[in-house]
Coordinates of C-alpha atoms in Angstrom, one line a residue:
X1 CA 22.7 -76.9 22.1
X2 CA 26.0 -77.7 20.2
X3 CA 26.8 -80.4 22.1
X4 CA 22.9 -82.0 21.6
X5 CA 23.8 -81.2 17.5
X6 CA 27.1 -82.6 17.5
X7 CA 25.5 -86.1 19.7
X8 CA 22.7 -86.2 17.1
X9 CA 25.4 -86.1 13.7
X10 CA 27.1 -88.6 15.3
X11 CA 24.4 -91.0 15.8
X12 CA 23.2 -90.3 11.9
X13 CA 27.1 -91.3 11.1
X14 CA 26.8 -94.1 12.6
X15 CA 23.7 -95.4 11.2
X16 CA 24.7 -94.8 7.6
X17 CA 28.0 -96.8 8.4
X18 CA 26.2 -99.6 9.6
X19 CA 24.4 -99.5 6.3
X20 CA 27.0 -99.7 4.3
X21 CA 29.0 -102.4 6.4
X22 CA 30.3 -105.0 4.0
X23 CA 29.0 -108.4 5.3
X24 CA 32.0 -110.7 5.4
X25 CA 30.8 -114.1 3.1
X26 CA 30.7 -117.4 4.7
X27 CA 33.2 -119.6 4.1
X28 CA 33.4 -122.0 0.9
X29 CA 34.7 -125.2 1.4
X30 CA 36.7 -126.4 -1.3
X31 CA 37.8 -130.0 -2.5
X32 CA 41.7 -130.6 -1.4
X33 CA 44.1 -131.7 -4.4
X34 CA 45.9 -134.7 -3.9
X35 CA 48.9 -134.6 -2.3
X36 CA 52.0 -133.3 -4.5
X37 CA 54.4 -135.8 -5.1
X38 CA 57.9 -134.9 -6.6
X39 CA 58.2 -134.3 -10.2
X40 CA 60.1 -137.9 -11.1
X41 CA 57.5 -139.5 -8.9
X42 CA 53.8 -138.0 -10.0
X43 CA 52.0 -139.9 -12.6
X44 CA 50.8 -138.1 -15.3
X45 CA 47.1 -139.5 -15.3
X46 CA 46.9 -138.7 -11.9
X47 CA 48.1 -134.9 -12.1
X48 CA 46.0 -133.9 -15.4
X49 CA 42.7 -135.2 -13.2
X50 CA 44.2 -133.0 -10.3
X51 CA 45.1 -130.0 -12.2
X52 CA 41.5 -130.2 -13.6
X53 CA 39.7 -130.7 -10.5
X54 CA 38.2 -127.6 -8.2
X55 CA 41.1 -125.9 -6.9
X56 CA 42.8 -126.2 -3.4
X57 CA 42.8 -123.5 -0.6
X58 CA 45.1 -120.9 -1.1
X59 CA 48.3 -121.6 1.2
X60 CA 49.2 -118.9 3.6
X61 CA 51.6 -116.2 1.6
X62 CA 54.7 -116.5 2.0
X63 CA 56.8 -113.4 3.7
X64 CA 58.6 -111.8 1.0
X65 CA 62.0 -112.8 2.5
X66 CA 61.0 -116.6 2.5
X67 CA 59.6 -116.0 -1.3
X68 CA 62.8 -114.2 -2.5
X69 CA 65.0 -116.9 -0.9
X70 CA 62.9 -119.7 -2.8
X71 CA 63.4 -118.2 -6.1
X72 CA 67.1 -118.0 -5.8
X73 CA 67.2 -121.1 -4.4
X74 CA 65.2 -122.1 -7.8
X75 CA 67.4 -119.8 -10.1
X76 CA 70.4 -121.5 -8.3
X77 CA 69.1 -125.0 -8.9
X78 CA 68.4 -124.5 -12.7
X79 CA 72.2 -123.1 -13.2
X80 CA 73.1 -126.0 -11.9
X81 CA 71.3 -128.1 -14.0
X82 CA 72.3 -126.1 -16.9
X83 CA 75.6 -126.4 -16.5
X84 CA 75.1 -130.1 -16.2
X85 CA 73.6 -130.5 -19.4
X86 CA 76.2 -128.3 -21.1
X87 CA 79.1 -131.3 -19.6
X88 CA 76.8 -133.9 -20.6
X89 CA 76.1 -133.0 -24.1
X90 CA 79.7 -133.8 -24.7
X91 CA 79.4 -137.0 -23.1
X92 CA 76.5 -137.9 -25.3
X93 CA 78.3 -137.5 -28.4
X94 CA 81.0 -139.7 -26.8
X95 CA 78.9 -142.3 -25.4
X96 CA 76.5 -142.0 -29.5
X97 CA 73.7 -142.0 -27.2
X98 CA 70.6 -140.5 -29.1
X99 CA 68.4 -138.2 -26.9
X100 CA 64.7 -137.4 -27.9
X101 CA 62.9 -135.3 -25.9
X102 CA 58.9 -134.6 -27.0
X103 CA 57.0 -131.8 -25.6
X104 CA 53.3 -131.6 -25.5
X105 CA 50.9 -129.9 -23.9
X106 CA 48.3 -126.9 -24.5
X107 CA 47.9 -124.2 -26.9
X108 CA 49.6 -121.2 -25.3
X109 CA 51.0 -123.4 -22.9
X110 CA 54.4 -122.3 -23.4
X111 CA 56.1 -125.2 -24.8
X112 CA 58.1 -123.0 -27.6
X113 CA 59.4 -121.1 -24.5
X114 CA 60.4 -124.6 -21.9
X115 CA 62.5 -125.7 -25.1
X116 CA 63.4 -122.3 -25.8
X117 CA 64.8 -123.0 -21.6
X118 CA 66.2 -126.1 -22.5
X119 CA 68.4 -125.6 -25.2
X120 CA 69.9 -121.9 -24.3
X121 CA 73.0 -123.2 -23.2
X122 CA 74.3 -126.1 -25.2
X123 CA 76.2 -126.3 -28.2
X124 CA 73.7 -125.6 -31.3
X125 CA 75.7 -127.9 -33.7
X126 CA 74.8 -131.3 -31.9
X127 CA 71.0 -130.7 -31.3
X128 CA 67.8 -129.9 -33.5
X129 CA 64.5 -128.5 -33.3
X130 CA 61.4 -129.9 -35.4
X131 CA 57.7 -129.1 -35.1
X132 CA 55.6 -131.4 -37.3
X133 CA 52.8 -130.1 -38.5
X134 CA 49.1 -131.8 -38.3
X135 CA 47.3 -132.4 -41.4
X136 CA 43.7 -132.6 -42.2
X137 CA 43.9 -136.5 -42.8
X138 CA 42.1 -135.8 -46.4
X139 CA 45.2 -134.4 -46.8
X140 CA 48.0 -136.9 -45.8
X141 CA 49.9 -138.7 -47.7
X142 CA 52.0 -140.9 -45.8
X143 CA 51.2 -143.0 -42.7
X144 CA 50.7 -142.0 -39.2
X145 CA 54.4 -142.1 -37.9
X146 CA 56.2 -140.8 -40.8
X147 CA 57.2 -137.2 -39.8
X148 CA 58.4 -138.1 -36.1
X149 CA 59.8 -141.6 -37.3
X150 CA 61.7 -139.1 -40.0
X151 CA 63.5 -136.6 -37.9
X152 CA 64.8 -139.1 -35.4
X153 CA 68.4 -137.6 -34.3
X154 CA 71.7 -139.7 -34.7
X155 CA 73.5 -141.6 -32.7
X156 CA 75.1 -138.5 -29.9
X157 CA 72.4 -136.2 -30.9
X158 CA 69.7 -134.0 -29.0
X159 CA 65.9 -133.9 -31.3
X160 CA 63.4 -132.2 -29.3
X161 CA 59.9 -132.3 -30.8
X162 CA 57.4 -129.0 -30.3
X163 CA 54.6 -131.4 -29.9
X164 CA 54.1 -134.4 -31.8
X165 CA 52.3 -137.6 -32.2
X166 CA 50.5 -137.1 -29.2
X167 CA 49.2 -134.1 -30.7
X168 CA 49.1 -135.6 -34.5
X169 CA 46.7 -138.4 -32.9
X170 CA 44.5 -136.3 -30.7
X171 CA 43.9 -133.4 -32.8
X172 CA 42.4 -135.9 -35.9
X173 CA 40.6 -138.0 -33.6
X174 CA 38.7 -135.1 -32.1
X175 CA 38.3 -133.6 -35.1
X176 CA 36.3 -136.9 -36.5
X177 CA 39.8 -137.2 -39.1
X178 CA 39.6 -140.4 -38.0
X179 CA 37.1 -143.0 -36.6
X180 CA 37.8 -144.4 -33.0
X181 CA 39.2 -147.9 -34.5
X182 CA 41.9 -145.7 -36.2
X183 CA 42.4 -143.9 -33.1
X184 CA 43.1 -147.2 -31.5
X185 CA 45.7 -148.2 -34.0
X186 CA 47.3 -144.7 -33.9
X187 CA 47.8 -145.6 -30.1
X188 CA 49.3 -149.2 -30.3
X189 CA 51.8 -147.5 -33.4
X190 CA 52.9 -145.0 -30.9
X191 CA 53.8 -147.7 -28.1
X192 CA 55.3 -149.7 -30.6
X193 CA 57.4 -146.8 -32.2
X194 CA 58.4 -145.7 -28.4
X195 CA 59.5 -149.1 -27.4
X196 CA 61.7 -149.7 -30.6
X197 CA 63.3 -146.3 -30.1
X198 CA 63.9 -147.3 -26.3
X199 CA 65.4 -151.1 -27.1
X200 CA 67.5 -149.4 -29.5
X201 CA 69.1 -147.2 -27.1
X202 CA 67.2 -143.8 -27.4
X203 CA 66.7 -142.0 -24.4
X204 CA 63.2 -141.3 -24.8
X205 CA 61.6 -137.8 -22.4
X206 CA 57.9 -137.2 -22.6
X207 CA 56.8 -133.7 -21.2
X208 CA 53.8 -132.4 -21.2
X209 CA 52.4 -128.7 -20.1
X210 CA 49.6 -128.3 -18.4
X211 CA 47.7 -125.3 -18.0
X212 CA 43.7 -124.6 -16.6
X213 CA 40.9 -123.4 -18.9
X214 CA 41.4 -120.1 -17.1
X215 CA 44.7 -119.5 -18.0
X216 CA 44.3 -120.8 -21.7
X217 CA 41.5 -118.3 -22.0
X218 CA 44.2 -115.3 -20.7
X219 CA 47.2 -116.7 -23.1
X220 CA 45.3 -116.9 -26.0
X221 CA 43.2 -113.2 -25.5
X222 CA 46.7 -111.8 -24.6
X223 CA 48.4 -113.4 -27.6
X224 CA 45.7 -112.8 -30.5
X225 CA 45.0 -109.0 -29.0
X226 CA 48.4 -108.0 -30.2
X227 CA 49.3 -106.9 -33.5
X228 CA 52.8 -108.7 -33.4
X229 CA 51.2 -112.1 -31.7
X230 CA 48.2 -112.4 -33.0
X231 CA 49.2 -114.5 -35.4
X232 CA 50.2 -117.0 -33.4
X233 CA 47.0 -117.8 -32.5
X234 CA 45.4 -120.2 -35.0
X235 CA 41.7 -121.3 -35.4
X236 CA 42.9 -124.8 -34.1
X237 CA 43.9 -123.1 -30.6
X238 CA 40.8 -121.6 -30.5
X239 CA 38.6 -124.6 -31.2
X240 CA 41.1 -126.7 -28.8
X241 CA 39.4 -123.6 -26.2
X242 CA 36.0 -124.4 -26.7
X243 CA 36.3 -127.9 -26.5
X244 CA 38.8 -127.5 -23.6
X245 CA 37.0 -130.6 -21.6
X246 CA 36.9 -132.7 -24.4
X247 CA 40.6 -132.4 -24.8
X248 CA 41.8 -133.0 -21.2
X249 CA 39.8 -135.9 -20.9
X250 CA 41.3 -137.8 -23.9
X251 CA 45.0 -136.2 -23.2
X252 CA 44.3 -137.8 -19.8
X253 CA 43.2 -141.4 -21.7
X254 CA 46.4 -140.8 -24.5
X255 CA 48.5 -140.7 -21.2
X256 CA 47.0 -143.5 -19.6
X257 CA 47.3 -145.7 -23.0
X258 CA 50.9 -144.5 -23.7
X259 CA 52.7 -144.0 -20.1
X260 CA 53.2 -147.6 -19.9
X261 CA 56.7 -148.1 -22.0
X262 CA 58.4 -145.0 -21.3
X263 CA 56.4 -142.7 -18.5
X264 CA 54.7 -139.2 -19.0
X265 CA 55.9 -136.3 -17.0
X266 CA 53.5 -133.3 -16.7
X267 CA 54.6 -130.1 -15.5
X268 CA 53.0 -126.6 -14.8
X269 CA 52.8 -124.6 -17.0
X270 CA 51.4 -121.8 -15.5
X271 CA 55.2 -121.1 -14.1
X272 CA 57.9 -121.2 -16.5
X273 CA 60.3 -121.2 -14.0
X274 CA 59.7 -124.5 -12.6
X275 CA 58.4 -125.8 -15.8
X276 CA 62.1 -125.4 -16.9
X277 CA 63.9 -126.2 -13.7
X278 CA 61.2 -129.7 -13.8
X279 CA 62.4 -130.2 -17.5
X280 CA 66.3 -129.8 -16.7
X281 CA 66.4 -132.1 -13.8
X282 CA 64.3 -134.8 -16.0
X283 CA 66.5 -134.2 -18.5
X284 CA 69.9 -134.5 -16.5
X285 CA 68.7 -137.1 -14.7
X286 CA 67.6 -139.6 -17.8
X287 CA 71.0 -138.6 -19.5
X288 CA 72.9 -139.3 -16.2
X289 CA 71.3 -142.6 -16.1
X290 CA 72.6 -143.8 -19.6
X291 CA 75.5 -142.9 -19.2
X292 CA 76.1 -144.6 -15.4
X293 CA 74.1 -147.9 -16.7
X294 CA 75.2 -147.6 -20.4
X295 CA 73.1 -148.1 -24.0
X296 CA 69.8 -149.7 -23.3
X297 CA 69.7 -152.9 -25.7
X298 CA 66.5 -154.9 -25.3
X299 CA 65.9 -158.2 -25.3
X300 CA 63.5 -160.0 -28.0
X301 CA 59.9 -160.4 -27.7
X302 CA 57.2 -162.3 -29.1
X303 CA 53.7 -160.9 -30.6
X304 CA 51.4 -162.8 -32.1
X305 CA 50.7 -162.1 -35.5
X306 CA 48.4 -163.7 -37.9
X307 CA 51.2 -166.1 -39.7
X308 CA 50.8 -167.8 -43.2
X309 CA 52.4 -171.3 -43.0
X310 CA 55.3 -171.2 -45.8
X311 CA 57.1 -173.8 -47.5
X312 CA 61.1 -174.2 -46.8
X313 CA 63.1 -173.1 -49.6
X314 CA 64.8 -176.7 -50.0
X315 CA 60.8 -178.2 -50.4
X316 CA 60.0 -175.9 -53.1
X317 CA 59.9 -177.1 -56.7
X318 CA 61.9 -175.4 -59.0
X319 CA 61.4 -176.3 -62.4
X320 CA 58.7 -174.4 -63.8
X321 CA 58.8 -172.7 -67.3
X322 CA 57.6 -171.2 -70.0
X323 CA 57.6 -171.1 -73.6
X324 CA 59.4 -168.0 -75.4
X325 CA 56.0 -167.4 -77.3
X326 CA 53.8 -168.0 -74.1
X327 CA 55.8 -165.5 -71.9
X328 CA 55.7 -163.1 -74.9
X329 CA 52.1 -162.8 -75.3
X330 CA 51.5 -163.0 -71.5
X331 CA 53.7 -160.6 -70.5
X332 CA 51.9 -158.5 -72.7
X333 CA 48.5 -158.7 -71.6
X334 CA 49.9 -158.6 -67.5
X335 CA 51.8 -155.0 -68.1
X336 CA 48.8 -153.7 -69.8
X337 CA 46.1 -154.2 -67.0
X338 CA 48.9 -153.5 -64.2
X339 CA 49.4 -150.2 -65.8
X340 CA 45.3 -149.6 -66.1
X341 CA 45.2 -150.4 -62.5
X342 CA 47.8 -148.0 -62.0
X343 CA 45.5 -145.6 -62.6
X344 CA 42.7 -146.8 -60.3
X345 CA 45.5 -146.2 -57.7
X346 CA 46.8 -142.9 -58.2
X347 CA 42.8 -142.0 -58.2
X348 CA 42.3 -143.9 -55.2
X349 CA 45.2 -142.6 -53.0
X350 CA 45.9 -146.6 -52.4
X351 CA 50.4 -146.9 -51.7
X352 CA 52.1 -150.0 -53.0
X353 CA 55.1 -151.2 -51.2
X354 CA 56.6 -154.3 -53.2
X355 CA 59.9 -155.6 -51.8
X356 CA 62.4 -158.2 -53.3
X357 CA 64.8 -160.4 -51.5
X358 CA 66.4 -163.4 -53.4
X359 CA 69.8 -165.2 -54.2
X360 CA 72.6 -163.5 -55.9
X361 CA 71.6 -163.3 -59.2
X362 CA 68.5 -165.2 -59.1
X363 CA 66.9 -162.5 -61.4
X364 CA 65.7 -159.8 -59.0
X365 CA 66.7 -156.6 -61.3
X366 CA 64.7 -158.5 -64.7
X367 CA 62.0 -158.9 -62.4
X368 CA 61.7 -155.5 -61.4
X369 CA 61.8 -154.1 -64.7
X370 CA 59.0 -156.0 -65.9
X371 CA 57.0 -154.2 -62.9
X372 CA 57.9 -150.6 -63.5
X373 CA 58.1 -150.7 -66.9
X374 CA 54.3 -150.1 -67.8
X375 CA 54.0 -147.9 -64.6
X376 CA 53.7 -144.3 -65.1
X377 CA 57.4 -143.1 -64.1
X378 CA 56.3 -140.0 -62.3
X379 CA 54.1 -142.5 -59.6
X380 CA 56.9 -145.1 -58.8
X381 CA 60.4 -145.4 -57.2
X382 CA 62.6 -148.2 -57.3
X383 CA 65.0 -148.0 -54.1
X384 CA 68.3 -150.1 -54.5
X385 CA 69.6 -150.8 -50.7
X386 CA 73.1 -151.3 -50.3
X387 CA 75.4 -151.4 -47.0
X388 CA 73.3 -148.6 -44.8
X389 CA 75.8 -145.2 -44.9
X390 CA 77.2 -143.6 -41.8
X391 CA 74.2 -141.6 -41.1
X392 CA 71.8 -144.5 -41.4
X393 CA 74.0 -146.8 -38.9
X394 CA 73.6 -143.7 -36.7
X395 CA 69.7 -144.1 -36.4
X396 CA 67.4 -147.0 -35.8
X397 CA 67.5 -149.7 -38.5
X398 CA 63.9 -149.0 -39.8
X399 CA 64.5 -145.2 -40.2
X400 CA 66.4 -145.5 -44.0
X401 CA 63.0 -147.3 -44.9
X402 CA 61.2 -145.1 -43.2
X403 CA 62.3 -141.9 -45.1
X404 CA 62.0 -143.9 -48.5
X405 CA 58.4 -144.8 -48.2
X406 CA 56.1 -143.5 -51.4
X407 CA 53.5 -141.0 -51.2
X408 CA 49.8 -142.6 -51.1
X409 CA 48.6 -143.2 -54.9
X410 CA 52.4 -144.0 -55.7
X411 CA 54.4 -147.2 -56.0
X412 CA 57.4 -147.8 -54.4
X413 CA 60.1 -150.9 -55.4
X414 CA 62.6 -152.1 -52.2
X415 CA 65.5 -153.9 -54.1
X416 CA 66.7 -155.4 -51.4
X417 CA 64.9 -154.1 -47.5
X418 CA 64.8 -154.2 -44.2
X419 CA 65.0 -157.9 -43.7
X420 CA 68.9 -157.8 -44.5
X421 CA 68.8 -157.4 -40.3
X422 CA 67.7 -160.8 -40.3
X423 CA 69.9 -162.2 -43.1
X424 CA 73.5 -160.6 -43.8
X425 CA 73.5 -158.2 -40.5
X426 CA 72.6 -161.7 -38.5
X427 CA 75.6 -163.3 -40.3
X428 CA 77.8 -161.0 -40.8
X429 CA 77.6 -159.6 -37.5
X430 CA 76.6 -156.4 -37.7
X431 CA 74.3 -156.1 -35.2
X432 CA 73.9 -158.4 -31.6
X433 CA 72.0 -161.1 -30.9
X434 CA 69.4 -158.8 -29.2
X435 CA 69.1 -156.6 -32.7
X436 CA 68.3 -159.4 -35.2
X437 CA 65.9 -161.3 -32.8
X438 CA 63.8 -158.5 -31.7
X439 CA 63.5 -157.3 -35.5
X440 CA 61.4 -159.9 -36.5
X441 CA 58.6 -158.5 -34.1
X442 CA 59.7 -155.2 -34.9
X443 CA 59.0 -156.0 -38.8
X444 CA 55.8 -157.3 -38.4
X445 CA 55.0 -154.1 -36.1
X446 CA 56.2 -151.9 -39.0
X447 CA 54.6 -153.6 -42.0
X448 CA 51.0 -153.5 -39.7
X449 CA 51.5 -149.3 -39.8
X450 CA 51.7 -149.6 -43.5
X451 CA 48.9 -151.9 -44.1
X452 CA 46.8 -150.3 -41.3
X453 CA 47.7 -147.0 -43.3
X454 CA 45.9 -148.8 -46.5
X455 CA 49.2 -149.6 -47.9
X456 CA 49.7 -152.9 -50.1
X457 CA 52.6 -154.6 -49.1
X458 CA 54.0 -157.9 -51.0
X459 CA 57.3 -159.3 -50.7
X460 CA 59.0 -161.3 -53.1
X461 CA 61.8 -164.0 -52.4
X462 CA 63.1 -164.4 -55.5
X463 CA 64.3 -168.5 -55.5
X464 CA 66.8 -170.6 -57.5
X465 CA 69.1 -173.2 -56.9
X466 CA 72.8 -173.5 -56.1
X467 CA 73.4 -175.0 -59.9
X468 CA 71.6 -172.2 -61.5
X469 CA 73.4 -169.5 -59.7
X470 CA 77.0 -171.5 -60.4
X471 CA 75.9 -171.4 -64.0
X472 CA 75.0 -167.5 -64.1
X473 CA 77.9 -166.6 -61.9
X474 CA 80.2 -168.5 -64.4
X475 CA 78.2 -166.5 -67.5
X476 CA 78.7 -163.0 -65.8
X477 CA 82.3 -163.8 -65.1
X478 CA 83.1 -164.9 -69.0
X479 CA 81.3 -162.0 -70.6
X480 CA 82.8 -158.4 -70.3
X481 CA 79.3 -156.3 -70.3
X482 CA 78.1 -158.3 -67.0
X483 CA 81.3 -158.6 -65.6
X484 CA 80.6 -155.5 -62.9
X485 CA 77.0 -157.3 -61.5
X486 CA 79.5 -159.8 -60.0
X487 CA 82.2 -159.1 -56.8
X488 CA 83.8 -161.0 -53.9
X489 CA 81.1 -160.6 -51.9
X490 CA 79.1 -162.7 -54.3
X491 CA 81.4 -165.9 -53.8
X492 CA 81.6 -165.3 -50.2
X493 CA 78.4 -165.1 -49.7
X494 CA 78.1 -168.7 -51.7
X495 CA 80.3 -170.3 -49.5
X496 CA 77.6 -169.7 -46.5
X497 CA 74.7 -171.3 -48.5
X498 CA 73.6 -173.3 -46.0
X499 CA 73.3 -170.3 -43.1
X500 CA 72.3 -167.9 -45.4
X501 CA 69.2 -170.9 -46.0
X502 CA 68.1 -171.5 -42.0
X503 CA 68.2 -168.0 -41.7
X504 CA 65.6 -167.4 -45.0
X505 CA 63.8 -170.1 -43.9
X506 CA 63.5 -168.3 -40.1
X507 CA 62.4 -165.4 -41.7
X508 CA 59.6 -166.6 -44.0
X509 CA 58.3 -168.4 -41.4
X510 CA 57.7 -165.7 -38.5
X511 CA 57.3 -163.2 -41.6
X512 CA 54.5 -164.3 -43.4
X513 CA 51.3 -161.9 -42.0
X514 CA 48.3 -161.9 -43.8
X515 CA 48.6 -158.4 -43.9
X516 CA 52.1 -158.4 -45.4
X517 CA 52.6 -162.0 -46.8
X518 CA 55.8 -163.4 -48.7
X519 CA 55.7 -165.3 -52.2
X520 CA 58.5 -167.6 -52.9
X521 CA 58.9 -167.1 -56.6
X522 CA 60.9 -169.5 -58.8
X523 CA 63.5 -168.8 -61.0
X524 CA 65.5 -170.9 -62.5
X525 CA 63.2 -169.7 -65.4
X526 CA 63.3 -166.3 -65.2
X527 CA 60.5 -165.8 -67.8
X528 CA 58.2 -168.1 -65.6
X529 CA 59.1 -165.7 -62.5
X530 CA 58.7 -162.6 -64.0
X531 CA 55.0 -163.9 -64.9
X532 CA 54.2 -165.1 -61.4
X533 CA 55.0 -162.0 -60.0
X534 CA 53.1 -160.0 -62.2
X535 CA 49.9 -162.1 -61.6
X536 CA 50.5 -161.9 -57.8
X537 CA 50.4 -158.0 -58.1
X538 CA 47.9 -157.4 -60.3
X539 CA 45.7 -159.7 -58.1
X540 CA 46.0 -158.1 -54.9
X541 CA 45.8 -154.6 -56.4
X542 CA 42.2 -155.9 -58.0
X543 CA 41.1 -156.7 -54.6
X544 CA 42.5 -153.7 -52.9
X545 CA 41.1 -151.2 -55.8
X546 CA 37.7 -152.8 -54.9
X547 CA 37.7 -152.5 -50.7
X548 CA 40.2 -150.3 -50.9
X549 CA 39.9 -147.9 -47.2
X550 CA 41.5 -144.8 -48.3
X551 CA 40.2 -141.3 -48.8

């Protein structure tokens, strides 16, 4: 009888455990990520659309002694490539090789952390950190490029960006800052801005994290669920969450619009390990590279632009004038309507860039007067340019312009600008061959930014001929109060008339945009000049005031 009861409890146990048998599920079949190629050799488009795709199978786990040995074999690696920067960074400095190294990538991503990795070990004096911050555009007040084009490093210097204007561009786009058209521009600034930097010998590394939706979602709970992190999280990482896909796809389209001058690296950021090991090798390697093939100095290039034909200097007619009583009553009039349009342009956020090139005293300073006088002093600056400092000749021509531009709604006077690369740099030689004939397309690119920014630009060459400036050289020499306006320089300068000319002529002539044209202004009468430029001013400012594109 037991053994019947103990048969029958057995057969109930076995029943209830087939019950309750788990059914093992069938199979899914997942779509296989592209093949991984080494970090130097993966294209950036290429990974993003992997790292967004359906994820691979799973490899088989590793045994824990194969794992172990694979992170010290990491660990090992990134010494190594610590210690390599740490020798290089003195080499840098020797070598005034400018290193710039941008990283992008997600919110929560961990980019504070890679450059955090990157910087550890080196010397704190010869390297910076910057992280621009993104304005609503309502709120800008200078154009696109001008917080990364201002925090370029010198010449033997590390900058490394925490994000930039890949973010800056993306970020207003997909907020509707800015229509698609502007998007566009913000795009052909960028490749413009990161070829410059690479002809003039920056080394130029663009890293970007990556991280799924998955792991963004964990980051951000993680970070904004904690008293001492929460504030780390910003409504801008959360709305960057919810429109995750958005993002990705037009990262993946900034990438495939900006990879073409200098490449896009993306790396993992889901392991911070090999995010930094990734970043140290690209690092070393691009530094080792400039140092074994030495500074990168491109060669000139040709855009077109839309050129306004111009007169050569020896063409142009010198000898109008004006009465003492005429200039009197017209200057009048001029200065009161330019300063009731400055107004219009404070109110309308519309910048004003005038600059003035010209002969040795051919009247530039009068003329300039006779512009800011009527202008509200707290809304203009005039910038005298001299010989650039030591800090200046450290960076990239353009960036001493760069950090002197005016705030939108203000006015801002060049005496004397950026074209001195074309002129007394090209004669003097201060700068190669290469320099001085690649700056004329690298003008034009930089006065598009400003005008595509709804900046006015004008540029003066103030004109008169060799007789006149004998005559007020002579004058400034004989009287005592004038006697400092004139130096050695002057007279040199004299005696190379006729280069100074072909060279003024070459530069008027590939110059001249529509966007940003010159205007040869006479002045052997420097009443009749001061008028002329007035008019010129007041006109374009009418016209801009009226179509004027600026919030």
């Amino acid at each position: 009888m037991k053994g019947e009861k103990k048969a029958k409890d057995s057969d109930k146990k076995a029943k209830a455990d087939e019950k309750t048998k788990v059914k093992k599920p069938k199979e899914k079949k997942l779509k296989p990520k592209p093949e991984a190629l080494p970090v130097e050799e993966r294209n950036a488009a290429e990974v993003m659309k992997a790292n967004a795709a359906e994820p691979a199978e799973p490899a088989p786990a590793k045994k824990p002694k194969a794992k172990d040995e694979a992170a010290e074999a990491l660990k090992a690696e990134t010494r190594a490539f610590r210690e390599r920067l740490i020798a290089q960074q003195q080499m840098i400095r020797e070598a005034k090789l400018p290193v710039i190294v941008l990283v992008e990538g997600w919110a929560a991503a961990g980019k504070g952390s890679l450059i955090n990795d990157l910087i550890s070990q080196i010397d704190p004096r010869f390297y910076n950190v910057v992280s621009p911050v993104v304005l609503p555009q309502a709120e800008e007040r200078y154009p696109f490029l001008y917080q990364y084009a201002a925090a370029i490093p010198e010449n033997g210097k590390i900058m490394f960006y925490d994000s930039g204007w890949m973010e800056g561009a993306i970020r207003k786009y997909l907020h509707r800052d800015i229509t698609r058209e502007q998007y566009r521009s913000a795009i052909r600034s960028v490749n413009e801005f990161e070829r410059q930097l690479r002809d003039g010998g920056y080394i130029v590394l663009k890293l970007f994290l990556d991280i799924s939706e998955k792991e963004q979602r964990k980051r951000l709970a993680s970070l904004h669920g904690n008293y001492e992190t929460e504030w780390r999280v910003t409504e801008d990482d959360l709305w960057q969450h919810r429109e995750y896909r958005a993002f990705r796809e037009t990262y993946t389209d900034f990438m495939e619009k900006t990879g073409r001058v200098i490449p896009w690296h993306v790396l993992d950021g889901t392991n911070r390990r090999s995010s930094a090991h990734d970043a140290l090798k690209l690092l070393t390697d691009s530094v080792d590279e400039a140092l074994r093939n030495g500074r990168y100095n491109g060669a000139p290039f040709k855009e077109k632009f839309p050129l306004i034909p111009m007169q050569k200097l020896s063409e142009v007619d010198l000898s109008p004038s004006v009465t003492d009583e005429e200039y009197r009553k017209e200057l009048k009039k001029l200065q009161k309507r330019l300063s009731e349009l400055h107004n219009v342009v404070y109110r309308k956020k519309i910048p004003v860039v005038l600059c003035y090139e010209g002969w040795d005293a051919a009247g530039k300073g009068g003329n300039i007067r006779r512009i800011a006088g009527p202008l509200d002093p707290r809304g203009v600056d005039v910038m005298p340019i001299a010989s650039p400092e030591p800090h200046e000749l450290n960076r990239h021509f353009l960036w001493r312009f760069w950090t002197r531009l005016p705030r939108s709604g203000h006015f801002c006077i060049f005496d004397r600008t950026w074209y001195g690369r074309v002129m007394v740099e090209r004669l003097e030689g201060f700068c190669t061959e290469n320099d001085w004939k690649r700056a004329f397309n690298e003008i034009n690119e930089f006065e598009r930014q400003l005008t595509d920014w709804g900046a006015v630009v004008l540029k003066f060459w103030i004109h008169i001929d060799q007789d006149t400036q004998l005559a007020r050289f002579t004058d400034r020499q004989n009287t005592p109060e004038k006697q400092w306006k004139l130096t050695e320089e002057d007279w040199r300068n004299r005696e190379k008339w006729p280069l100074y000319e072909a060279a003024i002529d070459e530069m008027l002539e590939k110059t001249s945009t529509e966007n940003a044209p010159w205007f040869i202004i006479e002045s052997n009468d420097k009443k009749y000049a001061r008028l002329k430029t007035l008019r010129i001013l007041i006109d374009a400012l009418e016209k801009a005031c009226d179509t004027s594109r600026v919030l």
